[in-house]
mmCIF file of C-alpha atoms in Angstrom:
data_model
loop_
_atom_site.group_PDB
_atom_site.id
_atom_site.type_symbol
_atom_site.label_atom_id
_atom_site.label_comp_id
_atom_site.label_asym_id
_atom_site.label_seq_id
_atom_site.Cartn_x
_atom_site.Cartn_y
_atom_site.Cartn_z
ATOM 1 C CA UNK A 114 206.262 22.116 -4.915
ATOM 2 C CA UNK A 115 209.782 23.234 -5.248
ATOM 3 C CA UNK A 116 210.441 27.236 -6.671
ATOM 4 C CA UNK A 117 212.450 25.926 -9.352
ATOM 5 C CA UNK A 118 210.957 23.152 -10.719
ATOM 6 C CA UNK A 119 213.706 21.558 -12.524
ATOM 7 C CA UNK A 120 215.437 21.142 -9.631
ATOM 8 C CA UNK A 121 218.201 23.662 -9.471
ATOM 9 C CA UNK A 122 218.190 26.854 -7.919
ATOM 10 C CA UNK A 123 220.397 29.753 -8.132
ATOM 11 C CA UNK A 124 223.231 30.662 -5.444
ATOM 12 C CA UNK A 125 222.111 33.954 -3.739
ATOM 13 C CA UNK A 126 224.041 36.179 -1.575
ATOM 14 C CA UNK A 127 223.949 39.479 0.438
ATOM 15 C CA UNK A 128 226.428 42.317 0.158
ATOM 16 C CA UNK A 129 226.701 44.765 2.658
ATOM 17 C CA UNK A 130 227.353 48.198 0.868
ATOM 18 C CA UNK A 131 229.092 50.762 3.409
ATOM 19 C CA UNK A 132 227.763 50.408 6.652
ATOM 20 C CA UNK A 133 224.016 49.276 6.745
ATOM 21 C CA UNK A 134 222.567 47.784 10.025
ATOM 22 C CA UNK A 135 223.789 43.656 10.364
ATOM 23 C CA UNK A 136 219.736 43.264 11.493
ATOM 24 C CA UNK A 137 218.578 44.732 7.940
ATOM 25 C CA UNK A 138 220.889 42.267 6.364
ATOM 26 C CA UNK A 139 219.879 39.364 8.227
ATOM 27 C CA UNK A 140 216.542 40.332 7.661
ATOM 28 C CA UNK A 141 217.065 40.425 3.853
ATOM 29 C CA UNK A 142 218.310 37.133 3.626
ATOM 30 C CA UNK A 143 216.443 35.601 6.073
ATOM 31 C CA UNK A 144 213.344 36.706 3.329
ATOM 32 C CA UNK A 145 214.824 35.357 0.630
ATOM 33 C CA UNK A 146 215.898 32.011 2.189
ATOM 34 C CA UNK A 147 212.549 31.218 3.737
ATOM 35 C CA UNK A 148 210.931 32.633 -0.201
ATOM 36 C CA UNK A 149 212.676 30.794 -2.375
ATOM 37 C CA UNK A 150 214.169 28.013 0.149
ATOM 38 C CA UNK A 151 217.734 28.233 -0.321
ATOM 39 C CA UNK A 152 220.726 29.181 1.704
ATOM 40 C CA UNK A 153 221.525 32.623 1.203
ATOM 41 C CA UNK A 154 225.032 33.560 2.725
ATOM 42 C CA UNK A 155 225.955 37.416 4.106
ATOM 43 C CA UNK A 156 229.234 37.798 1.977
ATOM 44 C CA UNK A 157 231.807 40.591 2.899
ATOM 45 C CA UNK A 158 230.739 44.122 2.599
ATOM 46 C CA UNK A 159 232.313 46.406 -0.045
ATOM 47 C CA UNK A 160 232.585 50.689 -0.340
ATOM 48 C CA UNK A 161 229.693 52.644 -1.123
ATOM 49 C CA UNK A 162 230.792 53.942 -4.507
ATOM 50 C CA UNK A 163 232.507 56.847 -4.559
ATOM 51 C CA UNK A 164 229.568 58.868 -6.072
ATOM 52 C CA UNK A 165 227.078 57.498 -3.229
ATOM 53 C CA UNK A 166 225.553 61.225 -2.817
ATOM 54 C CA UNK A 167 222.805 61.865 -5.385
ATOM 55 C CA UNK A 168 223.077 65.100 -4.989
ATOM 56 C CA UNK A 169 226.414 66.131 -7.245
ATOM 57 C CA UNK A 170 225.082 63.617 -9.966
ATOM 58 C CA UNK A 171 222.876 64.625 -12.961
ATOM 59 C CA UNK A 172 222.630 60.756 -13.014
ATOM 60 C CA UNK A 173 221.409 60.099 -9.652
ATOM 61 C CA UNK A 174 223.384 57.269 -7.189
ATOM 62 C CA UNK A 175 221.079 54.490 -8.324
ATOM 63 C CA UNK A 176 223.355 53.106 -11.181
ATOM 64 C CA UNK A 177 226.802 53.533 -9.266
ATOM 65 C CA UNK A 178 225.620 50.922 -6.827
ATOM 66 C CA UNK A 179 224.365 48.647 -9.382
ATOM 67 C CA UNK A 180 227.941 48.244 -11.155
ATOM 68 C CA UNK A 181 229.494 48.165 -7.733
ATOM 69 C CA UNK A 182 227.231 45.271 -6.856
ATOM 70 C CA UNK A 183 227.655 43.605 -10.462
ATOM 71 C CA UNK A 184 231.413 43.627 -9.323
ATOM 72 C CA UNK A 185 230.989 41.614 -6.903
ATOM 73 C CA UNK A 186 228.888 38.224 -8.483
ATOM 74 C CA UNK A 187 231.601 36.118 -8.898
ATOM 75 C CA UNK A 188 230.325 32.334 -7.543
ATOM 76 C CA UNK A 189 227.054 33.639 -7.648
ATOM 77 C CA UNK A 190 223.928 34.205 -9.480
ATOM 78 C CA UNK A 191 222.141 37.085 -7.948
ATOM 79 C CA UNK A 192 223.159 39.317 -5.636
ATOM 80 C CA UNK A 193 221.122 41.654 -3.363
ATOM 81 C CA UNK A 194 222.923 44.693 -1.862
ATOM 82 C CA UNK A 195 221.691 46.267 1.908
ATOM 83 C CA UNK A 196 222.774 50.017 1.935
ATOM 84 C CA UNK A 197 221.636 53.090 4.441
ATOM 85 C CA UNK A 198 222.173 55.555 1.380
ATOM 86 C CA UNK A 199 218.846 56.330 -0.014
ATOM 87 C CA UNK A 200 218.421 56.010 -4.167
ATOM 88 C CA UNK A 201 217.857 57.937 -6.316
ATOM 89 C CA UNK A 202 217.733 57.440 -10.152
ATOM 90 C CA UNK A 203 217.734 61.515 -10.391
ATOM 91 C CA UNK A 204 218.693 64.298 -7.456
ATOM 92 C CA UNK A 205 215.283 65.734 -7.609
ATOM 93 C CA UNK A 206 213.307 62.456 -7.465
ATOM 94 C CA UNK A 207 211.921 60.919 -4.530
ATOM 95 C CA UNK A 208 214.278 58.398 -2.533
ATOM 96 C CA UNK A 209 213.756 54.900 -3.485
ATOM 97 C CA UNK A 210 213.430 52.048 -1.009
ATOM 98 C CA UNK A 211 214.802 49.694 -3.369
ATOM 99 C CA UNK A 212 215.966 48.778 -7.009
ATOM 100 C CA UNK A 213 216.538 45.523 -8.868
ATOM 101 C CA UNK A 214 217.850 45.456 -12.026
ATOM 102 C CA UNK A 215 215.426 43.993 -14.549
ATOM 103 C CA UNK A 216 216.186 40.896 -15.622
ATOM 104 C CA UNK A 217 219.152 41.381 -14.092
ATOM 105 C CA UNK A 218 221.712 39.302 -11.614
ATOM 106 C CA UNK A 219 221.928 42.922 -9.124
ATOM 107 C CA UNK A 220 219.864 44.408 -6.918
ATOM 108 C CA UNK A 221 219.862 46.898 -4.004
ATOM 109 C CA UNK A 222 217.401 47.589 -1.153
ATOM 110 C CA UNK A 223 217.953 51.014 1.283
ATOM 111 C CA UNK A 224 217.047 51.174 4.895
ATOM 112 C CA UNK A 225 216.835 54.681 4.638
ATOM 113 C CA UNK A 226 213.104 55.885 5.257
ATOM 114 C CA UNK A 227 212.111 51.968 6.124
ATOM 115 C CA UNK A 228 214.276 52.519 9.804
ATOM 116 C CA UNK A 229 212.619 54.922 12.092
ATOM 117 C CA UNK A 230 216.647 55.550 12.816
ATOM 118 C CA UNK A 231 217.214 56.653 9.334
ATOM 119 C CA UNK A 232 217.179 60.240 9.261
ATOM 120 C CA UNK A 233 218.446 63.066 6.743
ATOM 121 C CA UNK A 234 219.579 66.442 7.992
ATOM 122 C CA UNK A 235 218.041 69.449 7.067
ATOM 123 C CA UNK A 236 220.136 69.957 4.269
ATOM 124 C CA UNK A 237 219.125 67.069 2.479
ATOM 125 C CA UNK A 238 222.212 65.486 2.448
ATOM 126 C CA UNK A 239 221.883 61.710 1.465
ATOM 127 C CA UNK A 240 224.445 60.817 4.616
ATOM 128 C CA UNK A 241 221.895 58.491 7.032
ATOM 129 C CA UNK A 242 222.703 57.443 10.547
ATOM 130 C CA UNK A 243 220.919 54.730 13.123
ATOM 131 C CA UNK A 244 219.688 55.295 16.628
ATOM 132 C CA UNK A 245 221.197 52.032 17.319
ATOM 133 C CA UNK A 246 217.635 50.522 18.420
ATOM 134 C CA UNK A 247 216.262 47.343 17.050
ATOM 135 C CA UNK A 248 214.205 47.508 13.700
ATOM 136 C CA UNK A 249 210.459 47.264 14.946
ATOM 137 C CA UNK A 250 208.663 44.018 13.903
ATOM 138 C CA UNK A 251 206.596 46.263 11.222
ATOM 139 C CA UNK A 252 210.325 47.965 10.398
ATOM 140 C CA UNK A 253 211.399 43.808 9.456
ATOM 141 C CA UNK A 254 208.047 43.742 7.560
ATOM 142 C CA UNK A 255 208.545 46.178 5.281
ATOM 143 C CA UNK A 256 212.267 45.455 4.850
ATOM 144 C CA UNK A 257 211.341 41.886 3.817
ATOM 145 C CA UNK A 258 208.604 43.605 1.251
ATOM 146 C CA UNK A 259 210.963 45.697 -0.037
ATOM 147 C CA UNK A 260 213.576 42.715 -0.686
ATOM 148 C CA UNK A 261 210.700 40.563 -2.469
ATOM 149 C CA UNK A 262 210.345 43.437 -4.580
ATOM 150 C CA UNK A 263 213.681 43.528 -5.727
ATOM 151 C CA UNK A 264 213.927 40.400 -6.210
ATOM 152 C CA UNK A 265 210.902 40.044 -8.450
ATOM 153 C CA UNK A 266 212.234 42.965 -10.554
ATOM 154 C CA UNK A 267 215.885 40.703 -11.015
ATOM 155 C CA UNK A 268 213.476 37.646 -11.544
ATOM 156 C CA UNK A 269 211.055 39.512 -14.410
ATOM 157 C CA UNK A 270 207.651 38.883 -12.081
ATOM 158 C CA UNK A 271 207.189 43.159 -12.272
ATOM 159 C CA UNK A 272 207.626 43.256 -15.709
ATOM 160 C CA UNK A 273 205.506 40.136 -16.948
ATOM 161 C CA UNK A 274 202.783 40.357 -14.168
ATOM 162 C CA UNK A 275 202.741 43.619 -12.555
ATOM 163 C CA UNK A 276 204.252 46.003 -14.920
ATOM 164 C CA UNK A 277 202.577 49.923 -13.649
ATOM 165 C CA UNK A 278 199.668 48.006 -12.395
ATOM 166 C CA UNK A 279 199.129 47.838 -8.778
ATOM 167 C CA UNK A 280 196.750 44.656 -8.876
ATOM 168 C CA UNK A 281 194.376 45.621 -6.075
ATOM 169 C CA UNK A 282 192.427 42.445 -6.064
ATOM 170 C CA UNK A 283 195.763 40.355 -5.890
ATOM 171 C CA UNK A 284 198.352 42.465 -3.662
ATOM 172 C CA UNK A 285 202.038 41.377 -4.185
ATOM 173 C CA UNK A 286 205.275 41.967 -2.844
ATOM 174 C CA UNK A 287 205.901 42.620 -6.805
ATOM 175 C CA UNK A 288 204.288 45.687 -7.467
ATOM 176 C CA UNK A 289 205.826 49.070 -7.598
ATOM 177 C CA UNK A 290 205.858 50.540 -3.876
ATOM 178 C CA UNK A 291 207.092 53.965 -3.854
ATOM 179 C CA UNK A 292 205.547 55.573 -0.904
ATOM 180 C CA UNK A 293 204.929 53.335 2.740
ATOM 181 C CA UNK A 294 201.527 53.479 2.829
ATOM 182 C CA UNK A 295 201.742 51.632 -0.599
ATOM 183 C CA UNK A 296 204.850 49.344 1.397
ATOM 184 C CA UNK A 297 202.525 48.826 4.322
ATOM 185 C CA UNK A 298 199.547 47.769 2.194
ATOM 186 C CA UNK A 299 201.498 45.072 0.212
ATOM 187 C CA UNK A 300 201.815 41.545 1.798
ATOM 188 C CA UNK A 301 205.392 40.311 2.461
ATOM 189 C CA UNK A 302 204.696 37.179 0.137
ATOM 190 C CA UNK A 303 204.005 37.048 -4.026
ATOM 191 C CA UNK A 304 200.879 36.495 -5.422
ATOM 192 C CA UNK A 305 199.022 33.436 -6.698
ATOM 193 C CA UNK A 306 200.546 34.358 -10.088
ATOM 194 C CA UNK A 307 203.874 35.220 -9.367
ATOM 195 C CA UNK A 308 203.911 31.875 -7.237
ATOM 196 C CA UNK A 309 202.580 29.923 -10.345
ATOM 197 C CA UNK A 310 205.325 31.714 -12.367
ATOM 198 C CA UNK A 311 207.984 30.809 -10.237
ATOM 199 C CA UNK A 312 207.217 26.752 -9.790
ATOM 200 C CA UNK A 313 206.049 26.227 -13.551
ATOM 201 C CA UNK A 314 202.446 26.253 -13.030
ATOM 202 C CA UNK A 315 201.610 28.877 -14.922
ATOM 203 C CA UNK A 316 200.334 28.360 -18.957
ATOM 204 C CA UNK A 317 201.781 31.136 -19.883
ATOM 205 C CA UNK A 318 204.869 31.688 -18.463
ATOM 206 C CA UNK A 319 208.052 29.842 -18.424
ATOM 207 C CA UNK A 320 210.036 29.363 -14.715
ATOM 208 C CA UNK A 321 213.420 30.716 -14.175
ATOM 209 C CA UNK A 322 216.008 28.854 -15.518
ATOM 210 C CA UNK A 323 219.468 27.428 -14.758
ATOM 211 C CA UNK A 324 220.601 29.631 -17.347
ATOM 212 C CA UNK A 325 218.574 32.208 -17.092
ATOM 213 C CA UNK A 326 217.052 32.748 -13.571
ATOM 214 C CA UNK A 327 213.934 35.483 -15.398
ATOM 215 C CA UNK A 328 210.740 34.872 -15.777
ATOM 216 C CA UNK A 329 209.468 35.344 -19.473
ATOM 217 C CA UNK A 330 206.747 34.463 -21.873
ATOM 218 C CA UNK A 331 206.211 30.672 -22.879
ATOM 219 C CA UNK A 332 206.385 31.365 -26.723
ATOM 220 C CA UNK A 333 209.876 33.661 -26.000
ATOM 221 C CA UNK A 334 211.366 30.431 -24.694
ATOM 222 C CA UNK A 335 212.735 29.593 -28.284
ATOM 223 C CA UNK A 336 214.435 32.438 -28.325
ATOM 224 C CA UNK A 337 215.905 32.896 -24.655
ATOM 225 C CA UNK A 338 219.469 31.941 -26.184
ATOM 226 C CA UNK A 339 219.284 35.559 -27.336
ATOM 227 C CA UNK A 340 220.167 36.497 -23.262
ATOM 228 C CA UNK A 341 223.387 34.608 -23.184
ATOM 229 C CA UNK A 342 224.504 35.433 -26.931
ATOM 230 C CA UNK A 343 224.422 38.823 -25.534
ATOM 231 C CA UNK A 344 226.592 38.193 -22.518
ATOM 232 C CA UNK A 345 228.655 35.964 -24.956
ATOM 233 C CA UNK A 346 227.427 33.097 -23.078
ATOM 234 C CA UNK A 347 226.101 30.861 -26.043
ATOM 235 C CA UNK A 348 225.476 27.259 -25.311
ATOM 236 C CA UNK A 349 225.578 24.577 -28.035
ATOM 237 C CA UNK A 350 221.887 24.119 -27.855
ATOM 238 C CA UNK A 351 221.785 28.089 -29.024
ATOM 239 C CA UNK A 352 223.230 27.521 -32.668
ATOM 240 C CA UNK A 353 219.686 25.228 -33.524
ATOM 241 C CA UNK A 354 217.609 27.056 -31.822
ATOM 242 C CA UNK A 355 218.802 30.497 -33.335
ATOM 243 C CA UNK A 356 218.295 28.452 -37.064
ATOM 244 C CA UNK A 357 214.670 27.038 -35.616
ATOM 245 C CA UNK A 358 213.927 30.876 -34.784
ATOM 246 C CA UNK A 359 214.705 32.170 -37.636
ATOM 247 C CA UNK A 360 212.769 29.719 -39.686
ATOM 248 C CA UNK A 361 209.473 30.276 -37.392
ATOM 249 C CA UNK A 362 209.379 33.784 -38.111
ATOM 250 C CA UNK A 363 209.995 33.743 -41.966
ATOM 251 C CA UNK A 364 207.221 30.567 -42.099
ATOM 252 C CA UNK A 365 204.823 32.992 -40.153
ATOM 253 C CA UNK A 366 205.796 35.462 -42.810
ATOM 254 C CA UNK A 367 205.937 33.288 -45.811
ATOM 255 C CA UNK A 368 202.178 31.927 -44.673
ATOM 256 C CA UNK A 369 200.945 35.656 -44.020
ATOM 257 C CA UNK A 370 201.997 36.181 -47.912
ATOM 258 C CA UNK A 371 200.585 32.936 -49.482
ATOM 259 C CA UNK A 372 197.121 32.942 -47.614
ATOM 260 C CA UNK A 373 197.010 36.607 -48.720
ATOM 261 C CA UNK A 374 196.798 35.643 -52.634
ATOM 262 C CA UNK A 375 195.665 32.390 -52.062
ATOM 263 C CA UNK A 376 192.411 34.259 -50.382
ATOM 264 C CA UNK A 377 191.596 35.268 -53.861
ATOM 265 C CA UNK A 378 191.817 31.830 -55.771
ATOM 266 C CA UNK A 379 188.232 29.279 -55.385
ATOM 267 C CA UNK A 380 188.117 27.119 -53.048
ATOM 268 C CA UNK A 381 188.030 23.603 -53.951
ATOM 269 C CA UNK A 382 185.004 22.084 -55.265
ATOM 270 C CA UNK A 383 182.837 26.511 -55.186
ATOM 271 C CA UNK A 384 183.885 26.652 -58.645
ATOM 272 C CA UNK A 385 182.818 24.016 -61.573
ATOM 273 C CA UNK A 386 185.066 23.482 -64.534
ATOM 274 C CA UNK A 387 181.730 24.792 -66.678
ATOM 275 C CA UNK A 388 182.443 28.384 -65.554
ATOM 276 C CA UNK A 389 185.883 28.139 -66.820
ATOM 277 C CA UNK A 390 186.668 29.829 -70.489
ATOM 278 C CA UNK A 391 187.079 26.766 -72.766
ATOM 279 C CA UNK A 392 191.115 27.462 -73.351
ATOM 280 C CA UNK A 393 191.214 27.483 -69.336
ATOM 281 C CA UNK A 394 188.941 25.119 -68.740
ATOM 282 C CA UNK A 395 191.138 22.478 -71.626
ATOM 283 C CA UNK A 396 194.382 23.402 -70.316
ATOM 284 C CA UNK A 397 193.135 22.561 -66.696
ATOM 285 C CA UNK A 398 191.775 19.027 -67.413
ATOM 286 C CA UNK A 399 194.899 18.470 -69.390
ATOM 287 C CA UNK A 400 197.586 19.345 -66.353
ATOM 288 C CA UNK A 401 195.182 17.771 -64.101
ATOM 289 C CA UNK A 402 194.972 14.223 -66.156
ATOM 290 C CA UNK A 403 199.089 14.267 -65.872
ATOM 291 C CA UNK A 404 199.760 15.689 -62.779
ATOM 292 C CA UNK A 405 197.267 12.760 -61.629
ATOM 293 C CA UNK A 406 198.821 9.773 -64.171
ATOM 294 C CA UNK A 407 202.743 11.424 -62.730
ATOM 295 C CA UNK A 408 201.328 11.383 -59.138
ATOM 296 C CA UNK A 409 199.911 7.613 -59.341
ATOM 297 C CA UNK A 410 203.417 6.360 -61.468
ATOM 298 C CA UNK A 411 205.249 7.926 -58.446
ATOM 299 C CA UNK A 412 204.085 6.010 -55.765
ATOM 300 C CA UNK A 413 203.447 2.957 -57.707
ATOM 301 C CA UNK A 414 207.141 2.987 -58.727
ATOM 302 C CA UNK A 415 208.274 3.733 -54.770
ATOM 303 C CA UNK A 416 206.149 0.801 -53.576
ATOM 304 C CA UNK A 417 207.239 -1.508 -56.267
ATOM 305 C CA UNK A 418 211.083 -0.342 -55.680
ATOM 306 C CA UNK A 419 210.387 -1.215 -51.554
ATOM 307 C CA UNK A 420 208.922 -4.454 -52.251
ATOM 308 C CA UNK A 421 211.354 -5.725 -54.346
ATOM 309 C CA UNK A 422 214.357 -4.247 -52.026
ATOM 310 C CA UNK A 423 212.346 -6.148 -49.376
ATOM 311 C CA UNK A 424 212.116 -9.694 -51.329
ATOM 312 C CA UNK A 425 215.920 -8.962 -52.584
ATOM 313 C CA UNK A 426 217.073 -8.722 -48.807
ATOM 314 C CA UNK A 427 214.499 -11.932 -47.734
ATOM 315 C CA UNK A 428 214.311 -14.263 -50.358
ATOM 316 C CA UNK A 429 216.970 -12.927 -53.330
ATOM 317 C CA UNK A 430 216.606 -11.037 -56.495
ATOM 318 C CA UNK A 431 214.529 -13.991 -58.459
ATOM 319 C CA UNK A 432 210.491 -14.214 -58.500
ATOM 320 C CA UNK A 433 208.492 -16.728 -59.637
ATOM 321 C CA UNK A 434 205.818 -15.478 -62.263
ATOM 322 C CA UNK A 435 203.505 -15.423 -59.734
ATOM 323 C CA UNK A 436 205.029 -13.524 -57.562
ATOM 324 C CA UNK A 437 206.102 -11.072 -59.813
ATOM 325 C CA UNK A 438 202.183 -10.395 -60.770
ATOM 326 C CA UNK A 439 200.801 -10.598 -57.526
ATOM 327 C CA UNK A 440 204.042 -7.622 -56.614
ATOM 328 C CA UNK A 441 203.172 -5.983 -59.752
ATOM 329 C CA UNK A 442 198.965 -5.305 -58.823
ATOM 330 C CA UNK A 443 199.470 -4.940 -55.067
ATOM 331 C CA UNK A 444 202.110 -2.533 -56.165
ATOM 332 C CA UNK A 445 199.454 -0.803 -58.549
ATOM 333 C CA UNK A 446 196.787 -0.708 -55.752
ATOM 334 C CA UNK A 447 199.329 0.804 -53.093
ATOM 335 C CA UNK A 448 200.406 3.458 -55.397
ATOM 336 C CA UNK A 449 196.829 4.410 -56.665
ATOM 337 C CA UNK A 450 195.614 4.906 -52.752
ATOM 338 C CA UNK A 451 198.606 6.436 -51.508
ATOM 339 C CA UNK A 452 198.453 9.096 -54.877
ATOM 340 C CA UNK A 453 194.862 9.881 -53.806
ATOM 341 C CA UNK A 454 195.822 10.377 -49.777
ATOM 342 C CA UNK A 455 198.654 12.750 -51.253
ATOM 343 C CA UNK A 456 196.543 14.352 -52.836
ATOM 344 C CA UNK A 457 194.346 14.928 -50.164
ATOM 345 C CA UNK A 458 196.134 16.112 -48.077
ATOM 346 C CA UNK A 459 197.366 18.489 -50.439
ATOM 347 C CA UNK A 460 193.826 19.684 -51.004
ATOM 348 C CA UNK A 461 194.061 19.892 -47.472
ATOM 349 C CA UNK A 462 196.985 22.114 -47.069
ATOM 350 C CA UNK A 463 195.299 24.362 -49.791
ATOM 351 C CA UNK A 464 192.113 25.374 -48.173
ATOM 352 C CA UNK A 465 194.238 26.242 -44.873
ATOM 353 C CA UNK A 466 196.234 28.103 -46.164
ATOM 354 C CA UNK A 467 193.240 30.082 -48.694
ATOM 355 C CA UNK A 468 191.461 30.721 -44.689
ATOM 356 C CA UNK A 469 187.506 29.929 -43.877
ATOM 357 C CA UNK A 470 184.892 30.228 -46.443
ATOM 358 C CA UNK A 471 182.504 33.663 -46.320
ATOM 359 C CA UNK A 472 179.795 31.735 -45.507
ATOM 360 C CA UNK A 473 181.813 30.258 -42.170
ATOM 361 C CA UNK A 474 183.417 33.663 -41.188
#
């Protein structure tokens, strides 16, 4: 089964940021073309940002890179950078081997402590060089971990199937690796879930889209127009939706309200009419006689009105006297059935909304 299951799949590209190794680049996309079976292209490489050392930033290098990459995604939906500058989201945190953007279009993985050529000095500085020797085949292996793992962040698979949670029973290329025994352990491949997520398998989930290449909940798919209102993106399906949001949640609110006091009226047919006071119980039989006679005159007028629109249009505006009687009582019968499925149903609606009996709790 395809990834994308309606057929379309995002354009993908690698950026080169400073001077990372070509290898780790070709690795990167090679991983992501044989994943998600597309054509990934190498695009041009751009500047490390000018910031690139965490060191002299309270804010860490992390973000700079980010921004740099989101530059650079014209003609393309999601773009994964290859740097030798290690991350860092802070100057005193550890080094990161990667970062996507969540439920984002960027994303950057670092060489830097996945290369046995990758050193830092003894100073710390964040400046990384290359032996010039071949990555190792368990070097490519965790490189092409590290990439899924970006890209599942961009995609949403961390957040709506991972989250903190290292799944033990189902390891996945999605799950937060911050150290290389936790790289090493982790397949190079997405787990049964994140697989069902990503071709539309899963009950629960909805795939990426067209216009929104995340994975989210199934019941947040109403509202996914939300993402591109944001980015000032809105598509013309957007404006109904946004009304068909809005009126789900003030229905779910409105019903919260109504079965709360209608919880405290009988149920239909637990009380009798006997246990009524008499002033109560008379003006109840009264509005239920007319409310009854009005309901049956209703539909006995509509089905009268349709059949003589019908016979107007068919045969022409005059009836014979025994047409008009035999129009008149089928007319009568219609109306008196169709009053008492109305009102049925209505009865219906009523104990719904009033919740289960105490004895069915």
């Amino acid at each position: 089964m395809a990834v994308f299951p309606h057929g379309s799949a995002p354009r993908v590209a690698v950026v080169p940021i400073g001077d990372p190794p070509t290898t780790a680049c070709e690795t990167v996309a090679a991983t992501l073309s044989e994943t998600f079976d597309l054509s990934v292209p190498i695009r041009q490489g751009i500047d490390a940002p000018a910031d690139k050392s965490a060191a002299d930033s309270p804010r860490g290098n992390a973000e700079p890179f980010l921004e740099s990459l989101g530059d650079e995604t014209d003609g393309i939906d999601l773009a994964v950078g290859v740097t030798e500058t290690p991350l860092r989201t802070h100057p005193s945190d550890r080094a990161l081997f990667g970062l996507g953007l969540e439920f984002g279009p960027v994303g950057v993985v670092s060489t830097a402590g996945l290369f046995s050529g990758d050193e830092s000095d003894d100073n710390g500085s964040d400046e990384y060089g290359s032996d010039g020797d071949e990555p190792s085949a368990l070097e490519r292996e965790r490189l092409a971990t590290e990439t899924l793992a970006v890209a599942g962040a961009m995609l949403g698979l961390r957040t709506s199937l991972h989250g903190t949670d290292v799944r033990a029973e189902q390891p996945c290329a999605g799950s937060a690796n911050d150290a290389l025994d936790q790289l090493d352990a982790a397949p190079a491949s997405y787990c049964e879930d994140c697989r069902r997520a990503l071709t539309g398998e899963s009950p629960v989930l909805e795939p990426p889209g067209p216009d929104g290449w995340i994975v989210r909940p199934r019941h947040e798919a109403v509202f996914a127009f939300a993402d591109r209102w944001a980015r000032g993106e809105p598509k013309w399906r957007d404006y109904p939706l946004m009304g068909t949001g809005l009126l789900v949640v003030n229905a779910e609110r409105l019903g919260s309200r109504l079965r709360a006091h209608l919880g405290r009226l009988p149920r239909p047919g637990s009380v009798s009419t006997r246990d009524l006071p008499r002033p109560v119980r008379a003006t109840y039989r009264i509005a239920h006689c007319w409310s009854t006679v009005a309901c049956y005159l209703f539909w006995i007028f509509v089905w009268l009105r349709a059949f003589v629109d019908v016979h107007a249009g068919l045969f022409g505006t005059a009836f014979s006297a025994g047409g008009l009687v035999a129009l008149v009582a089928v007319g009568v019968v219609l109306g008196i059935v169709t009053g008492r499925f109305v009102a049925a149903i209505a009865g219906g609606f009523y104990g719904g909304l009033r919740g289960p009996a105490a004895g069915n709790r």
